[in-house]
XYZ file of C-alpha atoms in Angstrom:
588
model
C 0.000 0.000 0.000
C 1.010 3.393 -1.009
C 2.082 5.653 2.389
C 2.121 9.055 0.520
C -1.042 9.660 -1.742
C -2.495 12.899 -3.548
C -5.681 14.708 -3.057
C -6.433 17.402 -5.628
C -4.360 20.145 -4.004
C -2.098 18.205 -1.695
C -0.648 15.241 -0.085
C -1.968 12.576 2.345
C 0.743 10.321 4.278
C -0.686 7.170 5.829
C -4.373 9.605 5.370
C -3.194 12.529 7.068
C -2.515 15.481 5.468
C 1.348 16.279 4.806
C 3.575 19.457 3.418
C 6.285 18.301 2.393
C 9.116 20.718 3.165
C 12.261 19.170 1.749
C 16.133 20.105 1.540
C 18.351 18.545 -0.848
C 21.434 16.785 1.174
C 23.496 14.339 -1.101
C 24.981 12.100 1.364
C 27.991 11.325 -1.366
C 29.010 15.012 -0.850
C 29.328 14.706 2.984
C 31.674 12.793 5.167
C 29.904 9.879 6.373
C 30.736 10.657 9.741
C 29.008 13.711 9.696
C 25.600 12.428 8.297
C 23.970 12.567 11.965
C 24.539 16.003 12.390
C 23.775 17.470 9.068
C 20.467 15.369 8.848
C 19.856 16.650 12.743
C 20.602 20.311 11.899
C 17.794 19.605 8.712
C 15.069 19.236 11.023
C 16.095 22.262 13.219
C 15.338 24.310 10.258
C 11.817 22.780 9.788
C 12.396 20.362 7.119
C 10.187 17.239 7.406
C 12.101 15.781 4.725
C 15.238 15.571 2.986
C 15.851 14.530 -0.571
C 18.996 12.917 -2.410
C 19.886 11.603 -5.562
C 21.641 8.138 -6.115
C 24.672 8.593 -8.197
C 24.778 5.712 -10.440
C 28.747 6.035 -11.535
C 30.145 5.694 -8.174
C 27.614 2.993 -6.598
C 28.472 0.478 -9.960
C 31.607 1.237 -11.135
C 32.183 -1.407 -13.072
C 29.285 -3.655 -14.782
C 27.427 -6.166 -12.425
C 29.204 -4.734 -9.246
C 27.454 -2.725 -6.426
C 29.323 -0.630 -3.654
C 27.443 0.271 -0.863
C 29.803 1.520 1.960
C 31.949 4.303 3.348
C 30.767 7.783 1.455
C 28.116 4.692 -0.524
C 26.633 3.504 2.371
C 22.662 4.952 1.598
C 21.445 2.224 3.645
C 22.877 3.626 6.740
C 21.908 7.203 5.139
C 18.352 6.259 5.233
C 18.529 4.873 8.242
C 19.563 8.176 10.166
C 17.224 10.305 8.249
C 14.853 7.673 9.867
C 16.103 8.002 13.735
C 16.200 11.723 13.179
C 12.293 11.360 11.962
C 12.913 12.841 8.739
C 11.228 11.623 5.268
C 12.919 10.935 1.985
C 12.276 11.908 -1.225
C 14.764 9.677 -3.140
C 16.342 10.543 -6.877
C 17.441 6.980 -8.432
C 18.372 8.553 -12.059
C 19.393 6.874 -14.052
C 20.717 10.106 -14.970
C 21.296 13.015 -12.463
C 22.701 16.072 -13.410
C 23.861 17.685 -9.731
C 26.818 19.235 -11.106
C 28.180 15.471 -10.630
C 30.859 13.573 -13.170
C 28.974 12.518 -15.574
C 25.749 13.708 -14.690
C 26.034 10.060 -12.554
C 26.025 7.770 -15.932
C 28.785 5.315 -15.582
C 32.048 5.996 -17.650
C 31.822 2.398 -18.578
C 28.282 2.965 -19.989
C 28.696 6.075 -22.106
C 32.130 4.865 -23.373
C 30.263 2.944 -25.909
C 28.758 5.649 -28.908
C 26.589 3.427 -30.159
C 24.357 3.568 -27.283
C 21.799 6.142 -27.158
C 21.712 7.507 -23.662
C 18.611 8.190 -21.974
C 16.162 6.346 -24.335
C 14.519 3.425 -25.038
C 16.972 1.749 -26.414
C 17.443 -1.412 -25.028
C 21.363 -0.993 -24.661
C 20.989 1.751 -22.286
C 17.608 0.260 -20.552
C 19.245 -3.191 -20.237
C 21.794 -1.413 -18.052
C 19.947 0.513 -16.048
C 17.764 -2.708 -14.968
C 20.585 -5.009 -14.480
C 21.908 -2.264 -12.250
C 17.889 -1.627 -10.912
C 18.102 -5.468 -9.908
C 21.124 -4.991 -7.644
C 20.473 -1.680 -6.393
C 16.626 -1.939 -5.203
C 16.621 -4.965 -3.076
C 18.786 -3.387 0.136
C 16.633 -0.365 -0.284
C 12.896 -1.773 -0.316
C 13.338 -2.261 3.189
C 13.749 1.536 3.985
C 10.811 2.386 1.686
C 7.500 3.249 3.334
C 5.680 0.672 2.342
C 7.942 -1.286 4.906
C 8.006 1.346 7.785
C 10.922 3.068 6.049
C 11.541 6.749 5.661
C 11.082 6.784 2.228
C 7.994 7.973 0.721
C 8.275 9.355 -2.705
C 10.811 8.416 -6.179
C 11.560 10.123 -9.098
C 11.582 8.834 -12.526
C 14.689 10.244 -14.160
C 15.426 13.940 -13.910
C 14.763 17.001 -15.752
C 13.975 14.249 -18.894
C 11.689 17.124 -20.812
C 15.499 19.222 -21.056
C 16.720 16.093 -22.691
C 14.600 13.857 -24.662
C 10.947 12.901 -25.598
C 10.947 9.339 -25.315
C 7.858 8.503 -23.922
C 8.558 4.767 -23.730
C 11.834 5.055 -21.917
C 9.980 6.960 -19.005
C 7.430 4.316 -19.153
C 10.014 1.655 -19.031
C 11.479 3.177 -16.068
C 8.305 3.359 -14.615
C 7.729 -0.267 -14.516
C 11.173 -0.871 -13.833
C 10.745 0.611 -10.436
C 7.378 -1.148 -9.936
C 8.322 -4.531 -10.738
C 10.861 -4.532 -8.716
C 8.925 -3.683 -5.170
C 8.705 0.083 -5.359
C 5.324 1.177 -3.814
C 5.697 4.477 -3.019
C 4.619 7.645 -5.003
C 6.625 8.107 -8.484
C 7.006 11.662 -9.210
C 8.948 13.008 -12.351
C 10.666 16.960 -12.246
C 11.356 19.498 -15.065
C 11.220 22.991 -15.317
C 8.385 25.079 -15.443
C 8.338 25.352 -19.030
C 5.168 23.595 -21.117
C 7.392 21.669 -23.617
C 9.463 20.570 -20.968
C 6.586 19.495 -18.462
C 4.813 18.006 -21.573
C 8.152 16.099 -22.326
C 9.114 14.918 -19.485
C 5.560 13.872 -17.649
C 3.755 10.320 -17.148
C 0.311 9.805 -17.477
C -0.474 8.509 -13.700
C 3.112 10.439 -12.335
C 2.716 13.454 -10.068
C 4.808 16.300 -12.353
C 6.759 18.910 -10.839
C 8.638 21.793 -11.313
C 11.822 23.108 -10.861
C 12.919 26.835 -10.380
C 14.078 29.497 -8.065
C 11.831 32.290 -8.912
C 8.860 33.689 -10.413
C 6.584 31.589 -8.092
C 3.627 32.816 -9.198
C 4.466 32.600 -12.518
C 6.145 29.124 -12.071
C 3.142 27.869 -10.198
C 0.752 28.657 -12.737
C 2.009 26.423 -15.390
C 2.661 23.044 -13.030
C -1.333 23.706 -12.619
C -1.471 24.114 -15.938
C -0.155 21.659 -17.044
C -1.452 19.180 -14.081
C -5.034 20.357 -12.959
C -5.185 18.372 -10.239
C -2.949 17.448 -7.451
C -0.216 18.861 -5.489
C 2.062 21.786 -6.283
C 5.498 20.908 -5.980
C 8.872 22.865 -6.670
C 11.327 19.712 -6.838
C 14.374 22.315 -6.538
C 13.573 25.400 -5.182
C 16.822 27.173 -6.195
C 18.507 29.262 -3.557
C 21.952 29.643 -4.957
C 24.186 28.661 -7.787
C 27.199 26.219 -8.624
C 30.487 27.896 -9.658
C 33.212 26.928 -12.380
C 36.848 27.546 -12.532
C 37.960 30.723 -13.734
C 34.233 32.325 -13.347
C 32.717 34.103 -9.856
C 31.748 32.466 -6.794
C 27.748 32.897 -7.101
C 25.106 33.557 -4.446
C 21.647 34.410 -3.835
C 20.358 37.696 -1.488
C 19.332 35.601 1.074
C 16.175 38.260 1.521
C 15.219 37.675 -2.325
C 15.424 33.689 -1.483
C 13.056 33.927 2.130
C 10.376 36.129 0.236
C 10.213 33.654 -2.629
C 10.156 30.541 -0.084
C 7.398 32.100 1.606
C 5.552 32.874 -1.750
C 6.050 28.715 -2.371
C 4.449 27.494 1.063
C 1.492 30.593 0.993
C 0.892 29.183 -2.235
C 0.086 26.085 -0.411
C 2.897 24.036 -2.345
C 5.158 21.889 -0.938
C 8.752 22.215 -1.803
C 12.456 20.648 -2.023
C 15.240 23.535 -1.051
C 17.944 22.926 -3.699
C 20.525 22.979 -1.589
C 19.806 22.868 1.925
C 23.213 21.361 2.097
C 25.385 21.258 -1.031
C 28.587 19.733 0.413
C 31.745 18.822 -1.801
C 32.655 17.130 -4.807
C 35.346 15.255 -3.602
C 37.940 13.295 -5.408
C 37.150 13.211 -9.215
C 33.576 13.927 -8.809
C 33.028 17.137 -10.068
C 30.958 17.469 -13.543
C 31.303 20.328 -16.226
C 29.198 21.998 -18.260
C 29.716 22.455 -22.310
C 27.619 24.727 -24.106
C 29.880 26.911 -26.345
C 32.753 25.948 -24.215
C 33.837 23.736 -21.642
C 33.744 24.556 -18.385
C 34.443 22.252 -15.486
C 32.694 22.514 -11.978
C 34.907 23.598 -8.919
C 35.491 20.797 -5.851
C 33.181 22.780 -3.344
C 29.400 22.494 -3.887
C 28.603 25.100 -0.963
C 25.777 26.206 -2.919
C 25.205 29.479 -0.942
C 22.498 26.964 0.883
C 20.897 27.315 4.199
C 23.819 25.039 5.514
C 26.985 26.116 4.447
C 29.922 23.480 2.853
C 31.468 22.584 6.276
C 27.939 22.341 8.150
C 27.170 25.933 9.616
C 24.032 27.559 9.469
C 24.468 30.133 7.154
C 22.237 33.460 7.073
C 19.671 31.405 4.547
C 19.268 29.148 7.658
C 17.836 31.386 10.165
C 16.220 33.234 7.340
C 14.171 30.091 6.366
C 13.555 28.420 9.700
C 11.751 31.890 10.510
C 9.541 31.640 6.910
C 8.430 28.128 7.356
C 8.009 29.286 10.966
C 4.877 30.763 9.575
C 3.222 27.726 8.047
C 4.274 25.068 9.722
C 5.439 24.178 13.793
C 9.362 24.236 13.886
C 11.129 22.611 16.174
C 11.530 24.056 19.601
C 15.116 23.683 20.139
C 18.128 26.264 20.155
C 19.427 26.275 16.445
C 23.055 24.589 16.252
C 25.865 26.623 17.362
C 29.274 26.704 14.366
C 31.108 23.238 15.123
C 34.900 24.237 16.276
C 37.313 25.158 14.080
C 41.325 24.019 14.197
C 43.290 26.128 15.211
C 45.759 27.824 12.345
C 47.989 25.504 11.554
C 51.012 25.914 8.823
C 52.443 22.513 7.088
C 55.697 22.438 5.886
C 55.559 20.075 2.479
C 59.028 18.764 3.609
C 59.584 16.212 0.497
C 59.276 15.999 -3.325
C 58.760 13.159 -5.580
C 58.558 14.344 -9.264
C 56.032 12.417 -10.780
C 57.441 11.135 -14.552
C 60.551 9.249 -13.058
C 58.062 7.964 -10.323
C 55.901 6.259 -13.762
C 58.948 5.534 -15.930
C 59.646 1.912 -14.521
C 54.910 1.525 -14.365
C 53.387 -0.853 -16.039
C 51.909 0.745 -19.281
C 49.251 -0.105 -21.808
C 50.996 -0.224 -25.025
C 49.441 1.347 -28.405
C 50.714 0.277 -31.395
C 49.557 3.386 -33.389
C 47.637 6.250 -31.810
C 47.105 6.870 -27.940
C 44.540 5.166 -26.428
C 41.694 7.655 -24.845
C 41.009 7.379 -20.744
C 37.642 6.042 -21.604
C 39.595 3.086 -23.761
C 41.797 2.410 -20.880
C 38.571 2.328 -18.644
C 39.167 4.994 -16.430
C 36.374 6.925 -14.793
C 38.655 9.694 -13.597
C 41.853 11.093 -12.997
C 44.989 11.043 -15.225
C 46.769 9.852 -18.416
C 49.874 9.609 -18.612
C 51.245 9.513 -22.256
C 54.708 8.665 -23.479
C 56.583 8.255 -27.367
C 59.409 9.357 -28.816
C 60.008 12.440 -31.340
C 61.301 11.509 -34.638
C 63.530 14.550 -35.897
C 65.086 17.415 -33.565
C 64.637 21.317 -34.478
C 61.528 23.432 -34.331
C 58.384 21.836 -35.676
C 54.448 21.206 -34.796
C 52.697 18.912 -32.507
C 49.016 18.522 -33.680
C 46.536 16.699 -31.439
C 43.685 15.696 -33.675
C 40.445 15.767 -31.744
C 42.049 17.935 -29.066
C 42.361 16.909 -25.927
C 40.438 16.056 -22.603
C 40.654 17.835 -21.019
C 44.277 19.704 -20.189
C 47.320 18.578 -21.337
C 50.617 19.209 -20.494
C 53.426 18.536 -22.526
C 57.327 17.615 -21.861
C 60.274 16.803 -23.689
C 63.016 15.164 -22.706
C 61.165 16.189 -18.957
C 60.835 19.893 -19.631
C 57.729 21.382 -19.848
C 57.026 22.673 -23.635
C 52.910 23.875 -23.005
C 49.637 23.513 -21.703
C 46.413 22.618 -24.327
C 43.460 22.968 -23.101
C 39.840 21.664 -23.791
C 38.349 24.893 -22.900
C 39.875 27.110 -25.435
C 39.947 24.129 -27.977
C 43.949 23.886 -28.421
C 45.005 21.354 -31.224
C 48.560 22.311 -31.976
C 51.312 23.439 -29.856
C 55.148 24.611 -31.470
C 57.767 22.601 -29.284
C 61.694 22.567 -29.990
C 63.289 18.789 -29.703
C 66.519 18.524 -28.941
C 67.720 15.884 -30.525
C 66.339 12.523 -32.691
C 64.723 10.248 -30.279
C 63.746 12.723 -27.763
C 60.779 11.428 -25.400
C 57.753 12.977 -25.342
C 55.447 12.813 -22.329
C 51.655 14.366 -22.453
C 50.086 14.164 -18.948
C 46.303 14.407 -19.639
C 44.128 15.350 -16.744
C 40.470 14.726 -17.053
C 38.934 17.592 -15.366
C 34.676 16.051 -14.490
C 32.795 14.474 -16.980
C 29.975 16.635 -18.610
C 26.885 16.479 -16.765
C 23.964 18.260 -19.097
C 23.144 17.955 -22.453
C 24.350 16.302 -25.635
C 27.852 16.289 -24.671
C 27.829 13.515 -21.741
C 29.689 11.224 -22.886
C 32.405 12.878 -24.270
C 35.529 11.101 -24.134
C 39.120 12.164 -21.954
C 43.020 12.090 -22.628
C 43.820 12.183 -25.875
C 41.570 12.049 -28.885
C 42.746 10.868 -31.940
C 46.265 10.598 -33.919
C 49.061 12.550 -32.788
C 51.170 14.136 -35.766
C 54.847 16.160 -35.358
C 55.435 18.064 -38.395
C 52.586 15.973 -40.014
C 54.963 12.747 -39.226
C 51.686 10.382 -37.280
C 53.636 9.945 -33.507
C 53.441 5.859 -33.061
C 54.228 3.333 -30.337
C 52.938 5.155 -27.240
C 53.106 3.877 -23.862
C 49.722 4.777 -22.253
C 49.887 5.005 -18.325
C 46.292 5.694 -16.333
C 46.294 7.485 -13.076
C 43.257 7.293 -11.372
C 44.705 8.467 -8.155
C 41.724 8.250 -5.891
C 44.405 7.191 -2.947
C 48.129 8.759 -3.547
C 50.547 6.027 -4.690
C 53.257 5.089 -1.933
C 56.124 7.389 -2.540
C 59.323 6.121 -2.400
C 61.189 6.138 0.825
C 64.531 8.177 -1.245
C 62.142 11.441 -1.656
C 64.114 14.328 -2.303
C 64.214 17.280 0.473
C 61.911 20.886 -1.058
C 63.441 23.213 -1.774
C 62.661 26.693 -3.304
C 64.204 25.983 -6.387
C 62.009 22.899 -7.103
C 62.517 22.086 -10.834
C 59.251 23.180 -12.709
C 57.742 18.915 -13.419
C 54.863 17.708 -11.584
C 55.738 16.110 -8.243
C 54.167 14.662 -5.078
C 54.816 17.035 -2.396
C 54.749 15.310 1.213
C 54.532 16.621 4.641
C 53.181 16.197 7.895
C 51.218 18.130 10.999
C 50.779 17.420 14.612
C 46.637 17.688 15.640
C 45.829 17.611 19.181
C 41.782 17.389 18.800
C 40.305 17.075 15.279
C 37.797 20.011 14.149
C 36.845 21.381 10.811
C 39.239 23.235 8.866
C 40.621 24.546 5.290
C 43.724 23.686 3.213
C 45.352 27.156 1.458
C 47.630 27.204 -0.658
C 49.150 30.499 -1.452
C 52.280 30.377 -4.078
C 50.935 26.381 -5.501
C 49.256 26.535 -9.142
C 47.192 23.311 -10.078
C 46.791 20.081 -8.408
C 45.015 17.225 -5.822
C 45.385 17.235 -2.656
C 45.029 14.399 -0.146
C 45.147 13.950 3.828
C 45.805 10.432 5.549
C 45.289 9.475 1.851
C 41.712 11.348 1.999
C 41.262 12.832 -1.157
C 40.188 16.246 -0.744
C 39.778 17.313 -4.575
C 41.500 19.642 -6.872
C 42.817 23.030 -6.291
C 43.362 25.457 -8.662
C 45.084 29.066 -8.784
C 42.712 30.184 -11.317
C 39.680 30.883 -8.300
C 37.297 31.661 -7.682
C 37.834 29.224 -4.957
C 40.908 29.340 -2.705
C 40.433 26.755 0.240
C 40.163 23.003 0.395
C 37.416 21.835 3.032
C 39.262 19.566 5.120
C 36.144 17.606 7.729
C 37.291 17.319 11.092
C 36.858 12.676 10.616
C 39.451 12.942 8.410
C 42.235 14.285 10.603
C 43.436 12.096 13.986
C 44.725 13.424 17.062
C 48.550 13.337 16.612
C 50.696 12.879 13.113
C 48.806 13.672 9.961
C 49.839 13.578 6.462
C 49.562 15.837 3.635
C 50.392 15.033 0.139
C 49.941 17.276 -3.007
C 50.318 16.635 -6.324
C 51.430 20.181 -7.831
C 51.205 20.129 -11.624
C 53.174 23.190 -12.591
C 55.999 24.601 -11.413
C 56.041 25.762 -7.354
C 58.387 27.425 -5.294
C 56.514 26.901 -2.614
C 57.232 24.681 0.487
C 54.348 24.895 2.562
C 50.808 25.217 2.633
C 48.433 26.558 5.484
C 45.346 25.221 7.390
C 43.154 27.812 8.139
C 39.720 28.538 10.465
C 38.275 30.321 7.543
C 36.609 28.813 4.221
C 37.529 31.076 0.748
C 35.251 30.316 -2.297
C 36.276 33.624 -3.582
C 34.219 37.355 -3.395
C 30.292 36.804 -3.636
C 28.521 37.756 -6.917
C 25.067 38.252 -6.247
């Protein structure tokens, strides 16, 4: 039996009536360790619900597997949202968006072109119920129907943007209900007619996404759906940033009036973020319309609850607008969680990183360089090696560009960055002497995540020519790097005239009790950064964002380790933690 039902104008839960008043809290952005208080400080602010999406990528990341632990571990997720009496609206996919690698379609998946994504063909469908038939089964017993906290799932997401398959939806429809899901479907698109109209079910509660123009907004869900309840899916209360662009925001006035427009309205609503967290790792997507532009490693969102778990002005703001319509809890809102105190690391060895690979097993290619997605990696690095045929000036042309940044070395000195982003092909390189190696270290920088470029392949992307002579014989080495590789115990002391090759940097702090801080790192270019081998994402000179979070579970009291893998050249030999997050100056 359904829990959650419709009425014309609203929702019923187990018969009595229900607003749902959601925040969006992806538990794969958050240190599992700090679910408890994250899903705790949700209900402070009023929220009767939270909702999350299920990244597909990460939970199967190779065909027929399933990983459900650590960061993966929804089952325990659901559970506290349960012991914290909190509902959950949960966001299965296939395909996400989120600002997430990939848009949360496996690498493994979209590797192949001849399958069209997101449709009815039974390539693409076949996958998603093979990996429907190992996902579903530990999570029926958190759905509603079985006492579980879960009460409503979506069918895809945003699908009117995309397509107009009608028979895909419908196949993921049935997909879900033969395999024990109850509960209310619900798809989501903006509040746009064609896109409604596209991406709706006959029998599936539509709703809408947007962030303002409520009235407006409203108007056509209703239209479009005469009877049942209004929903906002993602409210929209801030903005993602991108390398090299500003640090967005939203007023947090501008957002409170338009929440309180939503729930006068009598609509129930999903805050998009009420907790945006952090793209760890090699999780970050990128967008591609005219150019490509990769996502940043925070996800702060400018939400209620801020990247390291503070409430933020949009979270007293709120909890006093849904004040207004609904009981909040009577309980003294959460205090900022401790902060360590300043703390300065000295990044006391270097291991450069192309001697480190030279004695690696490689993939070998006969004739042109194999791409990342042929060497089946997800994520991380490429590391490319051949040898130049002639010495002098002359041309290196990378047909099909590359994916997404490449820098280039001969004979170990750097020669020049390409890059995706301003569509670089050809780079002028002296070599000298015959024979000279050639390294390009590729560095996929997040899978697209919207449109019709997901799917588009990393490293390197076709032939490789010097002077128009075709480059053969490479020696392809992946680098997925989600841990650091053991360095070698002969590291070489830092020093300030480091050469200018990408190297490990290593280095350790004392910690007497473990709280929340940020990594800076003033004077160091491009790179990852890890502690106790805790991969806190990329950094990158560029901005707008200038700290690392660093959550207080992954430091111990006593020795910690830092390691960073600095791409370009650094004269730097240590690196700061601070008390104080920097995601660069706020453009409203």
């Amino acid at each position: 039996m359904t829990a959650l039902t419709t009425t014309p104008d609203g929702f019923l839960l187990n018969g009595t009536p229900l607003r749902i008043i959601s925040g969006a809290l992806h538990y794969f952005r958050v240190h599992p360790d700090q679910w408890p208080d994250r899903l705790h400080k949700a209900r402070l602010m009023g929220l009767n619900t939270v909702e999350t999406y299920i990244p597909w990528n990460l939970h199967q990341p190779e065909p027929g597997t399933l990983v459900l632990d650590g960061l993966l571990d929804l089952p325990r997720f659901l559970r506290l949202a349960a012991a914290e009496g909190l509902h959950v609206l949960l966001r299965p996919g296939p395909y996400i968006c989120a600002e997430w690698d990939g848009g949360g379609l496996p690498h493994w998946l979209t590797a192949d072109t001849d399958i069209r994504l997101r449709s009815s063909d039974p390539r693409f469908t076949g996958a998603v119920d093979r990996y429907l038939d190992l996902l579903l089964p530990p999570l029926l017993p958190h759905m509603a129907a079985s006492g579980g906290p879960v009460i409503a799932v979506q069918v895809e997401n945003e699908y009117g943007a995309y397509g107009d398959d009608t028979a895909y939806l419908k196949h993921l429809e049935a997909a879900l209900r033969t395999r024990g899901v109850e509960e209310l479907l619900f798809t989501c698109d903006q509040a746009d007619p064609e896109h409604l109209a596209k991406g709706s079910l006959p029998g599936v509660l539509a709703t809408g996404t947007f962030g303002g123009r409520i009235d407006r907004s409203l108007e056509r869900l209703r239209e479009h759906q005469p009877q049942g309840p209004l929903m906002c899916a993602e409210f929209w209360i801030g903005w993602f940033d991108h390398w090299g662009g500003p640090h967005h925001g939203r007023d947090t006035e501008d957002a409170a009036a338009d929440l309180d427009r939503l729930l006068s309205a009598g609509a129930s609503v999903n805050i998009y973020m009420f907790h945006g967290g952090t793209n760890f790792g090699f999780t970050n997507g990128a967008n591609h319309h005219h150019t490509y532009a990769p996502t940043v490693t925070s996800y702060d969102y400018d939400a209620p609850l801020t990247e390291h778990g503070d409430p933020g002005p949009k979270y007293h703001a709120f909890r006093e607008v849904i004040a207004r319509h609904v009981p909040v809890p009577d309980e003294p809102i959460p205090s900022p969680a401790p902060k360590l105190p300043p703390t300065t690391v000295e990044l006391t060895y270097r291991t450069p990183l192309l001697p480190l690979l030279s004695t690696a097993k490689a993939t070998p290619a006969p004739e042109d360089p194999l791409s990342a997605d042929a060497l089946g990696r997800r994520a991380g690095y490429v590391l490319y090696r051949t040898t130049l045929p002639t010495e002098g000036l002359g041309l290196l042309h990378f047909a099909g560009g590359v994916g997404d940044r490449a820098q280039i070395f001969v004979d170990g000195a750097p020669v020049g960055v390409l890059e995706r982003e301003r569509h670089d092909e050809t780079l002028a390189v002296r070599v000298p002497r015959p024979g000279a190696e050639l390294h390009v270290l590729v560095e996929n920088m997040g899978r697209v995540n919207y449109g019709p470029r997901i799917g588009t392949p990393k490293g390197l992307l076709g032939p490789v020519t010097y002077d128009g002579t075709p480059l053969h014989r490479w020696d392809c080495h992946p680098l997925p790097m989600e841990a650091p590789p053991k360095l070698p115990l002969d590291q070489t002391p830092a020093a300030p005239s480091a050469s200018a090759e990408p190297a490990f940097h290593h280095g350790t702090f004392e910690v007497r009790t473990p709280a929340d801080t940020f990594l800076s790192l003033p004077g160091w270019t491009k790179g990852q950064a890890w502690i106790n081998g805790f991969n806190l994402g990329r950094y990158w000179n560029r901005g707008p964002q200038r700290t690392l979070y660093v959550p207080a579970p992954v430091l111990r009291p006593g020795t910690n380790d830092l390691i960073l893998l600095e791409l370009q050249a650094t004269t730097a030999t240590r690196a700061h933690l601070t008390d104080t997050p920097d995601l660069g100056p706020a453009a409203h």
